[in-house]
Short mmCIF file of C-alpha atoms and ligand atoms in Angstrom, two decimals:
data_model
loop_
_atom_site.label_atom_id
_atom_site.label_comp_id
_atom_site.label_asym_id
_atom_site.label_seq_id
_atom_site.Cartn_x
_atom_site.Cartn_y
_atom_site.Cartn_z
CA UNK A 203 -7.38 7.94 10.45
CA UNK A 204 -11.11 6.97 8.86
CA UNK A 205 -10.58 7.64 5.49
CA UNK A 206 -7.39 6.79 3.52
CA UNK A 207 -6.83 8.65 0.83
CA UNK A 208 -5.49 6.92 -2.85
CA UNK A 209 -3.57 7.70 -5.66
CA UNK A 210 -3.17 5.37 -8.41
CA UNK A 211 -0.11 5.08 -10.60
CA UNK A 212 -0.83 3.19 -14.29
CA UNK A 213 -4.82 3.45 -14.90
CA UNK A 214 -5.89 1.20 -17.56
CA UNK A 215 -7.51 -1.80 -17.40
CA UNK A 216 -6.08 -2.64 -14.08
CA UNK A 217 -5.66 0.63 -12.34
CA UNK A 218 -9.01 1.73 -13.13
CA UNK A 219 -10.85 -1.88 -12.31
CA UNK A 220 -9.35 -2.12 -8.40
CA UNK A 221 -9.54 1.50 -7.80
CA UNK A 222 -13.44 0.73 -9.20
CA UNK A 223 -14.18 -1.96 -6.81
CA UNK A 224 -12.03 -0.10 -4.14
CA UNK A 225 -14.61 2.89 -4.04
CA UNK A 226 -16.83 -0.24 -2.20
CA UNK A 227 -15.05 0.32 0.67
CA UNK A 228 -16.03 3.15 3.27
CA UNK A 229 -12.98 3.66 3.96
CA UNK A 230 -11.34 4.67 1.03
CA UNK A 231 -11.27 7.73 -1.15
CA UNK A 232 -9.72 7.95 -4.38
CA UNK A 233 -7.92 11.22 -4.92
CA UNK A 234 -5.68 11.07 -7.79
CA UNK A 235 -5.03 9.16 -10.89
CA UNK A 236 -1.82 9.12 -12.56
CA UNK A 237 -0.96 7.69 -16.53
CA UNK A 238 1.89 8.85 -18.76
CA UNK A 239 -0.96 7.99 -21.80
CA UNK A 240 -3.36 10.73 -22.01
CA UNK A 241 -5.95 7.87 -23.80
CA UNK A 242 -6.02 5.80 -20.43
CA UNK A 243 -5.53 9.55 -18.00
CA UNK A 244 -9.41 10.65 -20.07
CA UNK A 245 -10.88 7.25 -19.49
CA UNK A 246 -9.75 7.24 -15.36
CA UNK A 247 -11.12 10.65 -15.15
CA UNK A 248 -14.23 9.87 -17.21
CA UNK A 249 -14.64 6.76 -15.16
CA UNK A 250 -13.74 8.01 -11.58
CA UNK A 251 -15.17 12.07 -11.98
CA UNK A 252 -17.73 12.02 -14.84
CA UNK A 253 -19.35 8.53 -13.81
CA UNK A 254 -18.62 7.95 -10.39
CA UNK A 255 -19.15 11.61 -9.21
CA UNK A 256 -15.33 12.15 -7.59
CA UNK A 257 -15.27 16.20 -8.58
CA UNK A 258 -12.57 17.08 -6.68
CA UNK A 259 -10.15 13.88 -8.38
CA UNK A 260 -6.90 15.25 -9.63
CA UNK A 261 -5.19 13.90 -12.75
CA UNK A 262 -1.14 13.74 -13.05
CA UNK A 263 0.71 12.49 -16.61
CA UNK A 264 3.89 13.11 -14.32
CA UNK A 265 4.14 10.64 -11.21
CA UNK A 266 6.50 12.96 -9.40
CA UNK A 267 4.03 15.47 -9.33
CA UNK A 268 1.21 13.22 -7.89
CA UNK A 269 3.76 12.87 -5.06
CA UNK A 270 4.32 16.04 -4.29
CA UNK A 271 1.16 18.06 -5.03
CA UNK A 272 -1.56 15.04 -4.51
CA UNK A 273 -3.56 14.90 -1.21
CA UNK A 274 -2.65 11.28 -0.91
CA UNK A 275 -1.91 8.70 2.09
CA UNK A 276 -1.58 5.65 -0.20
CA UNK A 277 -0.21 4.56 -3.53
CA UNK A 278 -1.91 1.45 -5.74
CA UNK A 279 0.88 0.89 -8.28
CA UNK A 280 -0.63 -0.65 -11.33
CA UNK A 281 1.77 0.03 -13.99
CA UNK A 282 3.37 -2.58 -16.34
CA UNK A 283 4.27 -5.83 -14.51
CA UNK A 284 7.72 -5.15 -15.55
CA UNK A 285 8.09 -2.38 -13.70
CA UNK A 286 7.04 -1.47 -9.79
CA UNK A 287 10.00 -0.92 -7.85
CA UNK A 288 11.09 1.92 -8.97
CA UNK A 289 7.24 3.40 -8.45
CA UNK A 290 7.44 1.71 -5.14
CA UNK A 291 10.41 3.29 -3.94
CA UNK A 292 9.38 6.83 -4.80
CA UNK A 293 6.02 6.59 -2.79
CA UNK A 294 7.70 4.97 0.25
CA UNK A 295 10.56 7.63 0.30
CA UNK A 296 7.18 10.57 -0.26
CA UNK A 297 6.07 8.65 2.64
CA UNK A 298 3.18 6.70 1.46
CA UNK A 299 1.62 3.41 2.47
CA UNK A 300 2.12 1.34 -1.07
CA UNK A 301 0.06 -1.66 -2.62
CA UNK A 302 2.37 -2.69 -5.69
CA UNK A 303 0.47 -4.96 -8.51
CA UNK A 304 2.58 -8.16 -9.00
CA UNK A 305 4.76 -9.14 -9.72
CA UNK A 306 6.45 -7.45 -7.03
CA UNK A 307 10.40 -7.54 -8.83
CA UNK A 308 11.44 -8.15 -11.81
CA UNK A 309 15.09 -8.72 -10.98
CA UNK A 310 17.25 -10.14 -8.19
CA UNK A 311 18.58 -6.49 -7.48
CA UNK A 312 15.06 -5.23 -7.49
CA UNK A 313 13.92 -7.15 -4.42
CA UNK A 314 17.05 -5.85 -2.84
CA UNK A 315 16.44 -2.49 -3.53
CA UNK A 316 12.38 -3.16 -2.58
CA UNK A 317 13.42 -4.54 0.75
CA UNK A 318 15.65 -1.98 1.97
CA UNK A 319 13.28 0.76 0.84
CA UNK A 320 10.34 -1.08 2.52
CA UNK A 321 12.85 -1.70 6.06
CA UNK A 322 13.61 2.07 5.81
CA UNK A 323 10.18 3.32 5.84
CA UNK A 324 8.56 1.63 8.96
CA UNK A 325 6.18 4.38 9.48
CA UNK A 326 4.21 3.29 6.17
CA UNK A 327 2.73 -0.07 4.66
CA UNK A 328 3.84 -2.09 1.75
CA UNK A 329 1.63 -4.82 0.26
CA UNK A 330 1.51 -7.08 -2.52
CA UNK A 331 -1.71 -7.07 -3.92
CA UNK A 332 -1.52 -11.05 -5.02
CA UNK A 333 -5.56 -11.44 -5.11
CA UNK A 334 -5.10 -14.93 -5.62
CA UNK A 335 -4.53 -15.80 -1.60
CA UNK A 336 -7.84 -13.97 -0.83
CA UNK A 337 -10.20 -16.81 -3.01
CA UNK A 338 -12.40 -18.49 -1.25
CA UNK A 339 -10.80 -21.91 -1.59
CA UNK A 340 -7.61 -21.15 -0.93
CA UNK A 341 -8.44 -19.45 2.61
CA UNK A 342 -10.29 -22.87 3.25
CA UNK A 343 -7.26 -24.89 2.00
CA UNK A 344 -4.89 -22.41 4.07
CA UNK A 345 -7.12 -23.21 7.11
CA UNK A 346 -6.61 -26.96 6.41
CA UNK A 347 -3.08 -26.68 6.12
CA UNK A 348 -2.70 -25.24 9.41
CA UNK A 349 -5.00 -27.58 10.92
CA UNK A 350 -2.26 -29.97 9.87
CA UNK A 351 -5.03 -31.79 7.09
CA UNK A 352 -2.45 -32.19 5.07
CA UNK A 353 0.72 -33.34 7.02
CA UNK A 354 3.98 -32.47 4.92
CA UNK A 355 3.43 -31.45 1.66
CA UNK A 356 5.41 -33.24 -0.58
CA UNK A 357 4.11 -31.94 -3.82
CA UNK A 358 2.28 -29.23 -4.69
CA UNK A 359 1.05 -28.01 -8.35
CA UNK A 360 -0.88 -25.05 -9.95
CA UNK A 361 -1.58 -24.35 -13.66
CA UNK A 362 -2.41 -20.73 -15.12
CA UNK A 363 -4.50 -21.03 -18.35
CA UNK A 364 -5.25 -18.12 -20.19
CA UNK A 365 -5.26 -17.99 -23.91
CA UNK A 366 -7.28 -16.82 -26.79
CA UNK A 367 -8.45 -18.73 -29.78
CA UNK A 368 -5.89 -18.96 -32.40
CA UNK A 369 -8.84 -17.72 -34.63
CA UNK A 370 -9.06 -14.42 -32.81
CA UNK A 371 -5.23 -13.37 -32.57
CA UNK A 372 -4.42 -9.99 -33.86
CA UNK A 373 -1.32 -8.31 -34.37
CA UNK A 374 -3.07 -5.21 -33.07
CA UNK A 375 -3.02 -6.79 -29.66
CA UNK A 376 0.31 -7.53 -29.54
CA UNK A 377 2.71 -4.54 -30.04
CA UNK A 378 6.28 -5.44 -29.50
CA UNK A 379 6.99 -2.54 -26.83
CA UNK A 380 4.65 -4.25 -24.67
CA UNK A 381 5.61 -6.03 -22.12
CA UNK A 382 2.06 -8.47 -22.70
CA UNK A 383 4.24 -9.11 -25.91
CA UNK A 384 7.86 -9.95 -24.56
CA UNK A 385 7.61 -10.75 -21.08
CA UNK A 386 8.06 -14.59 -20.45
CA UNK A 387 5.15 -16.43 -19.25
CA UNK A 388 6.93 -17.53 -16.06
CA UNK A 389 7.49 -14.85 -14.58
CA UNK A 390 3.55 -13.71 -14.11
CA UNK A 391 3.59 -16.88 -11.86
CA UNK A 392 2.62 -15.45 -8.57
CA UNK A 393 -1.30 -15.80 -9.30
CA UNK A 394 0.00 -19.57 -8.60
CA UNK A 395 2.85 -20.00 -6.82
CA UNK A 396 1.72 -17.18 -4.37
CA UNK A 397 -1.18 -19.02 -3.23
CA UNK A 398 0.89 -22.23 -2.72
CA UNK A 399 3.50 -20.53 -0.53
CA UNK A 400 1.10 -18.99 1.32
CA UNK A 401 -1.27 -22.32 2.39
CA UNK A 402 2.12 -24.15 2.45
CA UNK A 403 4.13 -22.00 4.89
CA UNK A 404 7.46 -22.15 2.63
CA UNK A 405 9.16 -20.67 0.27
CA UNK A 406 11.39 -21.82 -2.99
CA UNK A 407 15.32 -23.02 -2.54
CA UNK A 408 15.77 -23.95 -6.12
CA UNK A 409 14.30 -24.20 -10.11
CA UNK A 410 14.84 -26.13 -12.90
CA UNK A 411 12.43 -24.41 -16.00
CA UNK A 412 11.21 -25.41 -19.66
CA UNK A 413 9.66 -23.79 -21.99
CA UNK A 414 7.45 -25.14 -25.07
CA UNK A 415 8.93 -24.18 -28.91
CA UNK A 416 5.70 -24.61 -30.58
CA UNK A 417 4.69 -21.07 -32.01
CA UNK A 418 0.52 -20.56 -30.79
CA UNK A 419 0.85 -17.00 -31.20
CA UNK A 420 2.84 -15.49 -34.00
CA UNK A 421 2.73 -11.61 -32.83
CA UNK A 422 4.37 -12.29 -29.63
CA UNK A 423 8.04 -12.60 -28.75
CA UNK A 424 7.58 -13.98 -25.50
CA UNK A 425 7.85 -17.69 -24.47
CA UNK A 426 4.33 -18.72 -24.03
CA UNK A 427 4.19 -22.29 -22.57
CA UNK A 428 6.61 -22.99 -19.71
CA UNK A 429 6.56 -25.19 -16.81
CA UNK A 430 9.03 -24.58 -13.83
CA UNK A 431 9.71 -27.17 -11.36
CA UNK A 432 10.69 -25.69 -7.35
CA UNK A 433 12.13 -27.11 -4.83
CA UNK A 434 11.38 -25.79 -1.21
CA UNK A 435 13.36 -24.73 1.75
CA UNK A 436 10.74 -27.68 4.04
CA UNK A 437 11.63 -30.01 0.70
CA UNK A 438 8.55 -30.21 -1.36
CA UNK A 439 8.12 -30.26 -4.93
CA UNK A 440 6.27 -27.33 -6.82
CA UNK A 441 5.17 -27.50 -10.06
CA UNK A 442 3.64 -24.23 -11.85
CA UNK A 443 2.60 -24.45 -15.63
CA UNK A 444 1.94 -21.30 -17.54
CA UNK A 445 0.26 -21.44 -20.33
CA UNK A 446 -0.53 -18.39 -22.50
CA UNK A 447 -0.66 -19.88 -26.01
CA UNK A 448 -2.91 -22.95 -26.34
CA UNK A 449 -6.19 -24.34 -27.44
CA UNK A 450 -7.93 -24.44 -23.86
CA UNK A 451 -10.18 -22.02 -21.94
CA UNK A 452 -9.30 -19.87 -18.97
CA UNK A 453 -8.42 -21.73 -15.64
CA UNK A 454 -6.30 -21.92 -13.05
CA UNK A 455 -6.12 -25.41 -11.25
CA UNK A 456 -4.48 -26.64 -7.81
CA UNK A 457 -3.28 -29.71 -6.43
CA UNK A 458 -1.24 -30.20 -2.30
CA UNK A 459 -0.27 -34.22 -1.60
CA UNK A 460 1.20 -34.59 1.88
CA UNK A 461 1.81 -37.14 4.28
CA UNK A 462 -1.94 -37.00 5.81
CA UNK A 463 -3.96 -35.66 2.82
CA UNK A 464 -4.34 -34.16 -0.54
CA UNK A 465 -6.52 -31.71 -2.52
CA UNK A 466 -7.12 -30.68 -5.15
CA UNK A 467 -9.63 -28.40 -7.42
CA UNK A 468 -11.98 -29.76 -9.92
CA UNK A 469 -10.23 -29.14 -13.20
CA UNK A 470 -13.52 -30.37 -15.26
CA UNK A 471 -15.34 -27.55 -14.03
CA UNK A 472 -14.59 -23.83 -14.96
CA UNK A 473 -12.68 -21.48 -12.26
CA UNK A 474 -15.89 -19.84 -11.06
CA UNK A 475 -17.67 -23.46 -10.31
CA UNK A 476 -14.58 -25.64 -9.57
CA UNK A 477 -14.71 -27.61 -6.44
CA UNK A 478 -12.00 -28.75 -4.42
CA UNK A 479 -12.16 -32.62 -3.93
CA UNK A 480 -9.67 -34.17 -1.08
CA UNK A 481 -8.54 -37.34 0.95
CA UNK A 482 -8.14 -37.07 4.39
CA UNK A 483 -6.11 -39.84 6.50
CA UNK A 484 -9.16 -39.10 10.24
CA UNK A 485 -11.87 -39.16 7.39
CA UNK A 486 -12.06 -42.86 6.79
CA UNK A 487 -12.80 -43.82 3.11
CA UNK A 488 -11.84 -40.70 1.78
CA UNK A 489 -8.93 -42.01 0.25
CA UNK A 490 -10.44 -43.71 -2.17
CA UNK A 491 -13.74 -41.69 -2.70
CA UNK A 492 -12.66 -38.10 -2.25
CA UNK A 493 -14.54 -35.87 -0.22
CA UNK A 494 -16.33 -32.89 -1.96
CA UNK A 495 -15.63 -29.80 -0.59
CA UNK A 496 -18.06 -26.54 -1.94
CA UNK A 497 -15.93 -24.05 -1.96
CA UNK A 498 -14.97 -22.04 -5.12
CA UNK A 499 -13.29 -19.11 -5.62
CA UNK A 500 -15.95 -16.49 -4.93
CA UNK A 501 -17.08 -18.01 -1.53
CA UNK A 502 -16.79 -15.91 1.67
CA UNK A 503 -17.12 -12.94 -1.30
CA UNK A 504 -19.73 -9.97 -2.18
CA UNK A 505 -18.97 -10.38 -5.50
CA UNK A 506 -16.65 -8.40 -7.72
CA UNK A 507 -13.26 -8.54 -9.89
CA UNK A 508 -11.67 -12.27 -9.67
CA UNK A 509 -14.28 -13.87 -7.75
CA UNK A 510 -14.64 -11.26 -5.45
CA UNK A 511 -10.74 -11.29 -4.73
CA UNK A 512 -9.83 -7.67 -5.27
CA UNK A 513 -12.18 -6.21 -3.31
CA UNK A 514 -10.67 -8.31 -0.33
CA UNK A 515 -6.93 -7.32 -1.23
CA UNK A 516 -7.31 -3.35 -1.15
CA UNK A 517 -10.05 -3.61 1.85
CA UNK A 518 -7.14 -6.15 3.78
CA UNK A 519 -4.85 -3.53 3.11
CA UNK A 520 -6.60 -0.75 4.20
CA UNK A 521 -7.60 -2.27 7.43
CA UNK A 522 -3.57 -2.87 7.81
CA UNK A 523 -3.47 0.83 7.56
CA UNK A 524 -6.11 1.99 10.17
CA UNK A 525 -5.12 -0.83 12.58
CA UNK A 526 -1.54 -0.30 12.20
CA UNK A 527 -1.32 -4.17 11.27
CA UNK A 528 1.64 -6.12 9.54
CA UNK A 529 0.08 -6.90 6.04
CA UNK A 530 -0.32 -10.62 5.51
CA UNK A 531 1.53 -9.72 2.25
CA UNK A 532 4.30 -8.34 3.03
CA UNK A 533 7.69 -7.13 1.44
CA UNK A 534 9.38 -10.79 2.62
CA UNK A 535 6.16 -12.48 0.80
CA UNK A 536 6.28 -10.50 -1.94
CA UNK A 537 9.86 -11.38 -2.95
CA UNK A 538 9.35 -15.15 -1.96
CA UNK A 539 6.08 -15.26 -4.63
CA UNK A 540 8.15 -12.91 -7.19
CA UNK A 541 11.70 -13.53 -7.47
CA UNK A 542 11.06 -17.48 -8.03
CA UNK A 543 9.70 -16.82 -11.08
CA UNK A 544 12.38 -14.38 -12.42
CA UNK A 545 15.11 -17.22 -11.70
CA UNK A 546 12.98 -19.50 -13.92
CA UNK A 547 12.86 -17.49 -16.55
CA UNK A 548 16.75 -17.35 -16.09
CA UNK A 549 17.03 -21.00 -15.61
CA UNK A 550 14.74 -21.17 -19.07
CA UNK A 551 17.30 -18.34 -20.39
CA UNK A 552 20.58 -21.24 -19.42
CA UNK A 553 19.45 -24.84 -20.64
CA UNK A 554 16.97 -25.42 -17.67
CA UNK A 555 19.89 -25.49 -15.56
CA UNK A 556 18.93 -25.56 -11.81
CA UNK A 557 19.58 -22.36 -10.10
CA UNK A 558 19.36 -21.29 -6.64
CA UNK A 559 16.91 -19.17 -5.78
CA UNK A 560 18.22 -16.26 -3.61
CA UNK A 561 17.63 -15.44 -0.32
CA UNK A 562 16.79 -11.50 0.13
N1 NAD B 629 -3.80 -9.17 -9.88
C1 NAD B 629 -4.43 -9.36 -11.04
O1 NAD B 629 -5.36 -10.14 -11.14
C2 NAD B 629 -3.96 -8.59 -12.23
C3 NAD B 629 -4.72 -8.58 -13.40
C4 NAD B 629 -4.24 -7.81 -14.47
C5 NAD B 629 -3.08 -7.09 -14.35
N2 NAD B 629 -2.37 -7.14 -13.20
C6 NAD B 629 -1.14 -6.34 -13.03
O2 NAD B 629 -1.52 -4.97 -13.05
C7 NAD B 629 -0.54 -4.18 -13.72
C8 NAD B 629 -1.19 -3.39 -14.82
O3 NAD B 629 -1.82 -4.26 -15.72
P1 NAD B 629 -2.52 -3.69 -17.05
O4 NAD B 629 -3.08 -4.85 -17.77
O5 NAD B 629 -3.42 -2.56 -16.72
O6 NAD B 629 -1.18 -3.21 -17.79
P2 NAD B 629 -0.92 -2.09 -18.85
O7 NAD B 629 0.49 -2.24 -19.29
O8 NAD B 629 -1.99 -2.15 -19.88
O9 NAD B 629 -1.09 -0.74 -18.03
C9 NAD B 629 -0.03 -0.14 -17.36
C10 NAD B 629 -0.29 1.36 -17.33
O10 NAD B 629 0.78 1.98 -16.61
C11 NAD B 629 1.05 3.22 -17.28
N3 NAD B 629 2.40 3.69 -16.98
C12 NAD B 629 3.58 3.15 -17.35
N4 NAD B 629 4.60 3.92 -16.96
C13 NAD B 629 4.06 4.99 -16.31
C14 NAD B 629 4.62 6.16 -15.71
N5 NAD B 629 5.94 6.39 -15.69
N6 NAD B 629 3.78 7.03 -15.14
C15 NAD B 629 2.43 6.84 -15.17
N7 NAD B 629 1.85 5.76 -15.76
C16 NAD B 629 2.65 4.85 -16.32
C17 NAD B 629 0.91 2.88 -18.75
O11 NAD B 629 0.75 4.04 -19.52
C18 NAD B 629 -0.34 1.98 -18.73
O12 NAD B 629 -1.53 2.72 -18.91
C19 NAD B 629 0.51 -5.17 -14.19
O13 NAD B 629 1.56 -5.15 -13.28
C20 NAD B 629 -0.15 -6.52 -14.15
O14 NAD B 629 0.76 -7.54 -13.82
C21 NAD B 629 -2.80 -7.86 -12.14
#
């Protein structure tokens, strides 16, 4: 199998951008598009058959009916990050290798529903598409880790900035039925905690969150500032802020201490540029004068969405398919980066009580 044919569930911004890039890869062929809004169903087809050339694309408002009628090997679920599972489930049963936008779950019965569907359907792929673990500096920092650079992590921390000027916020932007509106900040961790679990090797035991009261952004209903604090099944500390209502620019910043070394990226310098800068216990001196290390997001990239990012994640996952590999993230990955944040928000919901995170 060459070619693997796509459909894609939820085409706006998202949908339409990886599909975009996806069209990169020889191996890929986008078949269908599927959007319950016929504004976002004209632009895909615009896009994808008027621009891009794909004559023969097919365009469903009804997902069921992509299933069945579409042409299709593969699903890219990109609909709201409230809600993949049940999209999931439906492509796996139709027998269809899935990559699910994240967060993977939204509930604690979700990722045991997602699990079983994904251990009943061995014949097809499942993948979380967390882009994050493909940038350039975390592969290097995951090659570190292994290396044993680092020793035992003891802490680890990672902050998600992305705001708008106070100036610009419009109520237009903001309508209460979606879920960019109600949805608390914590749970779109995984751009964070995903890439920490994956360089660390471990997963989260237990969370303890907060969340800020001061109102940034009057249209929304969600909490916009909250910090959750992990601990980790090899006993590390995590600590993910997210921060969608403040007076700073777009960023998302990293920092590992262990027993032999530490990194961490350059938070005076903008995502694109940032540096990681580290101490290394068999590189003498470095603990006082940290060692530069040129690598940003984009290296080891062609260019692209997120530093070059997506264009990895669908191409990994399409390689998983013609090789007949176990994606690097899989269904057990997907949970572990998910679910963590969906207990914070709960621990958030109870007094920042510290609940247990469970195992699926
Ligand atoms: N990995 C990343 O860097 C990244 C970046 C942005 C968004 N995302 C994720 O991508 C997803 C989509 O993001 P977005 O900003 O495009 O969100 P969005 O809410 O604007 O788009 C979701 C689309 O899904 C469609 N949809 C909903 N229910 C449907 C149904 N039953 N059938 C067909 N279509 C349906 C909606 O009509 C909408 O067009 C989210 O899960 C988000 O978390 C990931």
């Amino acid at each position: 199998m060459d070619i693997i044919k796509f459909g894609a569930v939820g085409v706006n911004s998202r949908g339409r951008g990886v599909m975009k890039e996806a069209l990169g890869n020889p191996h890929f062929k986008l078949c269908a598009v599927c959007d319950i809004k016929p504004g976002e169903l004209k632009k895909a087809e615009e896009l994808f058959r008027g621009e891009k050339g794909i004559s023969d694309l097919e365009c469903y408002a009804d997902y069921d009916e992509m299933l069945k009628n579409a042409d299709i090997d593969a699903v890219f679920v990109a609909t709201d990050a409230i809600c993949h599972v049940p999209f999931v489930v439906k492509a796996l049963e139709a027998g269809k290798h899935v990559l699910s936008e994240i967060p993977a779950v939204n509930s604690v019965e979700e990722a045991k529903i997602l699990k079983e569907a994904v251990l009943a359907h061995p014949e097809v792929k499942y993948m979380v598409a967390e882009n994050c673990c493909y940038w350039g500096f975390i592969e290097a920092w995951k090659a570190m880790a292994d290396e044993g650079k680092f020793g035992e992590a003891i802490y680890a921390e990672s902050e998600y900035l992305h705001s708008v000027d106070y100036r610009d916020l419009k109520p237009e932007n903001y309508p209460p039925e979606h879920w960019r509106s109600f949805n608390p900040s914590i749970k779109y961790l995984t751009h964070n905690l995903g890439p920490l679990l994956y360089i660390l090797d471990d997963e989260c035991v237990s969370v303890s969150a907060i969340k800020s009261d001061v109102v940034y952004n009057p249209y929304v209903t969600r909490d916009d500032n909250a910090v959750a604090l992990f601990k980790t099944k090899k006993g590390a500390m995590i600590r993910i802020l997210i921060s969608f209502g403040s007076f700073t620019g777009f960023d998302h910043n990293f920092r590992i201490l262990g027993t032999r070394g530490s990194i961490m990226t350059d938070p005076t310098k903008s995502l694109n540029d940032a540096h990681s800068h580290a101490s290394f216990s068999d590189i003498p001196g470095s603990m006082d004068c940290k060692v530069d290390i040129p690598v940003t997001m984009s290296s080891f990239s062609g260019g692209g969405g997120h530093g070059g990012a997506d264009f990895k994640v669908i191409s990994d996952f399409i390689s998983c398919i013609i090789e007949d590999k176990k994606p690097k993230l899989d269904v057990d990955f997907a949970i572990k980066i998910s679910l963590p944040g969906v207990i914070a928000a709960q621990s958030i919901e109870e007094g920042s009580a510290n609940l247990e995170i469970p195992k699926i």
